[in-house]
N, CA, C and O of each residue as an XYZ file, in Angstrom:
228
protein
N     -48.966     -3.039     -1.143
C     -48.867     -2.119     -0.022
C     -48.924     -0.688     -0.548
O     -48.290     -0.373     -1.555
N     -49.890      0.421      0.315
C     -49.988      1.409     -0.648
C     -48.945      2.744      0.476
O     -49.296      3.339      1.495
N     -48.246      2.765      0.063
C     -47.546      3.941      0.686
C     -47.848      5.193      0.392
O     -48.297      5.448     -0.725
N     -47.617      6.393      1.529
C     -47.674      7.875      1.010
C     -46.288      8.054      0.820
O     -45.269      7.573      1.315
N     -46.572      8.946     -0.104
C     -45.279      9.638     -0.790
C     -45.269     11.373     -0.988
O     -46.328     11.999     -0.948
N     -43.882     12.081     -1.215
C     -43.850     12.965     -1.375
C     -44.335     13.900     -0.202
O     -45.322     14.586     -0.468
N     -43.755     14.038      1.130
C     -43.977     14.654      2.224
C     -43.262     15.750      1.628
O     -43.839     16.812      1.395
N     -42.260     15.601      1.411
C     -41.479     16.964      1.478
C     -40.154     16.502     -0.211
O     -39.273     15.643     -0.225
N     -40.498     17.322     -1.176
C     -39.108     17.095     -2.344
C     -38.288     17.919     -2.015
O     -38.316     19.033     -1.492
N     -37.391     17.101     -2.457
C     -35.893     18.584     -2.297
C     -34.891     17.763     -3.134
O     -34.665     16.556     -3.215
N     -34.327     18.959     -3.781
C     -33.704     18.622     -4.955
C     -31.769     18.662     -4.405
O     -31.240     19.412     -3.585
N     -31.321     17.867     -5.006
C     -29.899     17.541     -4.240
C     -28.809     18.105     -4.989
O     -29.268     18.558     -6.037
N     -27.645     18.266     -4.916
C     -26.801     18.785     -5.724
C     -25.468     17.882     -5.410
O     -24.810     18.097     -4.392
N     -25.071     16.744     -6.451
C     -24.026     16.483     -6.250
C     -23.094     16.763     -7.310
O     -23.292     17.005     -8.500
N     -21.695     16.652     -6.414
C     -20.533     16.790     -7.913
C     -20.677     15.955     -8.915
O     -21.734     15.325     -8.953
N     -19.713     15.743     -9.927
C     -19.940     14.745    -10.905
C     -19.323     13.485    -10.516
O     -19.420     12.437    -11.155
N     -18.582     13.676     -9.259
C     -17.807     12.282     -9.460
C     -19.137     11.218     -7.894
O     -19.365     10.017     -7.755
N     -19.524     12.165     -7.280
C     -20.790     12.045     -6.541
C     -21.709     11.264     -6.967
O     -22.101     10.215     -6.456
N     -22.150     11.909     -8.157
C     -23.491     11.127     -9.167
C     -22.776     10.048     -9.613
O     -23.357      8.966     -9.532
N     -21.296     10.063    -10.212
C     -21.334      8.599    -11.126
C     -21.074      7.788     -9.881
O     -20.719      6.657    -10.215
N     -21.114      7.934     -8.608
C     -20.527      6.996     -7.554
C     -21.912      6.212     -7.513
O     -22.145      5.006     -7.601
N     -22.864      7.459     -7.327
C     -24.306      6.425     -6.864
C     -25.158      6.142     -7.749
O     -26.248      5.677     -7.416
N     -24.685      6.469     -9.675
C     -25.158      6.139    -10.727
C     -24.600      4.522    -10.354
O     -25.261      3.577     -9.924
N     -23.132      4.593    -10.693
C     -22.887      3.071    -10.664
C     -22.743      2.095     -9.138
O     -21.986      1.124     -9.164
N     -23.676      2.499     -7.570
C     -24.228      2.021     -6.925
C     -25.402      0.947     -7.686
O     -25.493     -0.278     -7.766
N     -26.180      2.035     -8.155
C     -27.905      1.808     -8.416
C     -27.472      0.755     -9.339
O     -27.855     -0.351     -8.959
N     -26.734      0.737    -10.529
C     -26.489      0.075    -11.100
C     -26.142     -1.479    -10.844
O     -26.506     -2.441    -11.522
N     -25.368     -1.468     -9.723
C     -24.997     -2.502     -9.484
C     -25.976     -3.180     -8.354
O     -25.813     -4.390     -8.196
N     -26.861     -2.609     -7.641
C     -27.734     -3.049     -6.509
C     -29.012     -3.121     -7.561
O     -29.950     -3.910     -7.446
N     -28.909     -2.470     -8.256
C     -30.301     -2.439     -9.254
C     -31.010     -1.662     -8.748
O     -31.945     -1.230     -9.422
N     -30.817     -1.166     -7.285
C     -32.079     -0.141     -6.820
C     -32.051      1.329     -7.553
O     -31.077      1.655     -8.232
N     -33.000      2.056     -7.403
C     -33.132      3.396     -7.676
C     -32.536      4.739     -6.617
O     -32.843      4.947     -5.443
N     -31.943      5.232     -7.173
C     -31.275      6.188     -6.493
C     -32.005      7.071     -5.507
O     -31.319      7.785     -4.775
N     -33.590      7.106     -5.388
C     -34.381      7.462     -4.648
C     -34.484      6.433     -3.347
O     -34.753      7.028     -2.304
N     -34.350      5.262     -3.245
C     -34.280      4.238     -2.445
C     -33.083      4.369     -1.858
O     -33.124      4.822     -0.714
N     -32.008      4.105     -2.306
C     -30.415      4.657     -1.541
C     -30.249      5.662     -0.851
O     -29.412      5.655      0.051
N     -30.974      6.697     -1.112
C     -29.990      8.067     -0.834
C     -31.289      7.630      0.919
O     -30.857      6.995      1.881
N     -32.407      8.047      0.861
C     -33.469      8.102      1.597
C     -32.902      6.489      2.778
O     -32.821      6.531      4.006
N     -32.590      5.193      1.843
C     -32.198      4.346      3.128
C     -30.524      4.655      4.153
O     -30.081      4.144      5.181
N     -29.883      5.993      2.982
C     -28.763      6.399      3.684
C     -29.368      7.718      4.901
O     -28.883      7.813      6.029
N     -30.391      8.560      4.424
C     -30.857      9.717      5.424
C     -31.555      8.479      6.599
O     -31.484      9.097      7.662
N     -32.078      7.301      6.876
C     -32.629      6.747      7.868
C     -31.859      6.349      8.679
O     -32.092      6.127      9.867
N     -30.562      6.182      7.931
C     -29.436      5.396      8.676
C     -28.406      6.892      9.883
O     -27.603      6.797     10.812
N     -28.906      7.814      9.313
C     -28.407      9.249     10.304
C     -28.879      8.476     11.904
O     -29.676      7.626     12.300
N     -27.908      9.313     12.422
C     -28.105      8.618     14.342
C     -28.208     10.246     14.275
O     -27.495     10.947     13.556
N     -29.220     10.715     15.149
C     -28.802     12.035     15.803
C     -28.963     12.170     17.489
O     -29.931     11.836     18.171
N     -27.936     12.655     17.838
C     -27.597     12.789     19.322
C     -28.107     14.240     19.946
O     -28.252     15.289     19.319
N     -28.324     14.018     21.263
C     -28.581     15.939     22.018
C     -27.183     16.381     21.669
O     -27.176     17.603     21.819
N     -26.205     16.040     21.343
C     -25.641     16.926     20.799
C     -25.428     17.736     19.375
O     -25.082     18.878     19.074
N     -25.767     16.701     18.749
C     -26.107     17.335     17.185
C     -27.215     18.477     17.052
O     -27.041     19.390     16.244
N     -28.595     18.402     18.023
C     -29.165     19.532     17.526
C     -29.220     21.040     18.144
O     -29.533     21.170     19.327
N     -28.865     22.368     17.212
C     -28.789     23.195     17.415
C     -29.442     23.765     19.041
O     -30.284     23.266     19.787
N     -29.045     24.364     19.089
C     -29.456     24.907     20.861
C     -30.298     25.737     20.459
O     -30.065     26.419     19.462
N     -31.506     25.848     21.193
C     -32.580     26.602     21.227
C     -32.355     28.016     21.624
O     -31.616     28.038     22.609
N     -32.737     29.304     21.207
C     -32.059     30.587     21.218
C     -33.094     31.150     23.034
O     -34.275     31.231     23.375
N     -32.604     31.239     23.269
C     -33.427     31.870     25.016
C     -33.940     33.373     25.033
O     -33.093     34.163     24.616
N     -35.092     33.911     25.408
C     -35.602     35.185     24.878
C     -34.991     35.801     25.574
O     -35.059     37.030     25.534
């Protein structure tokens, strides 16, 4: 299966105790930390209330 990739990179910043949480995730699921974080951003619900209100001229 040939997927596109790389729509948009962005580089993340976690603490240290952050990284070893989802170092030793990956570790233990075997997946890659690019696969986790991205199946955790799909799993976001967003509601009309979560997005910002549009500014009125």
């Amino acid at each position: 299966m040939n997927k596109k990739w790389a729509v948009k990179r962005i580089t993340l910043n976690l603490t240290s105790s952050e990284s070893e949480k989802l170092a030793k995730y990956c570790a233990i699921t075997g997946r890659p930390a690019t696969d986790v974080i991205r199946e955790l951003i799909r799993s976001l619900t967003i509601t009309e209330s979560s997005t910002p209100e549009q500014a009125t001229p």
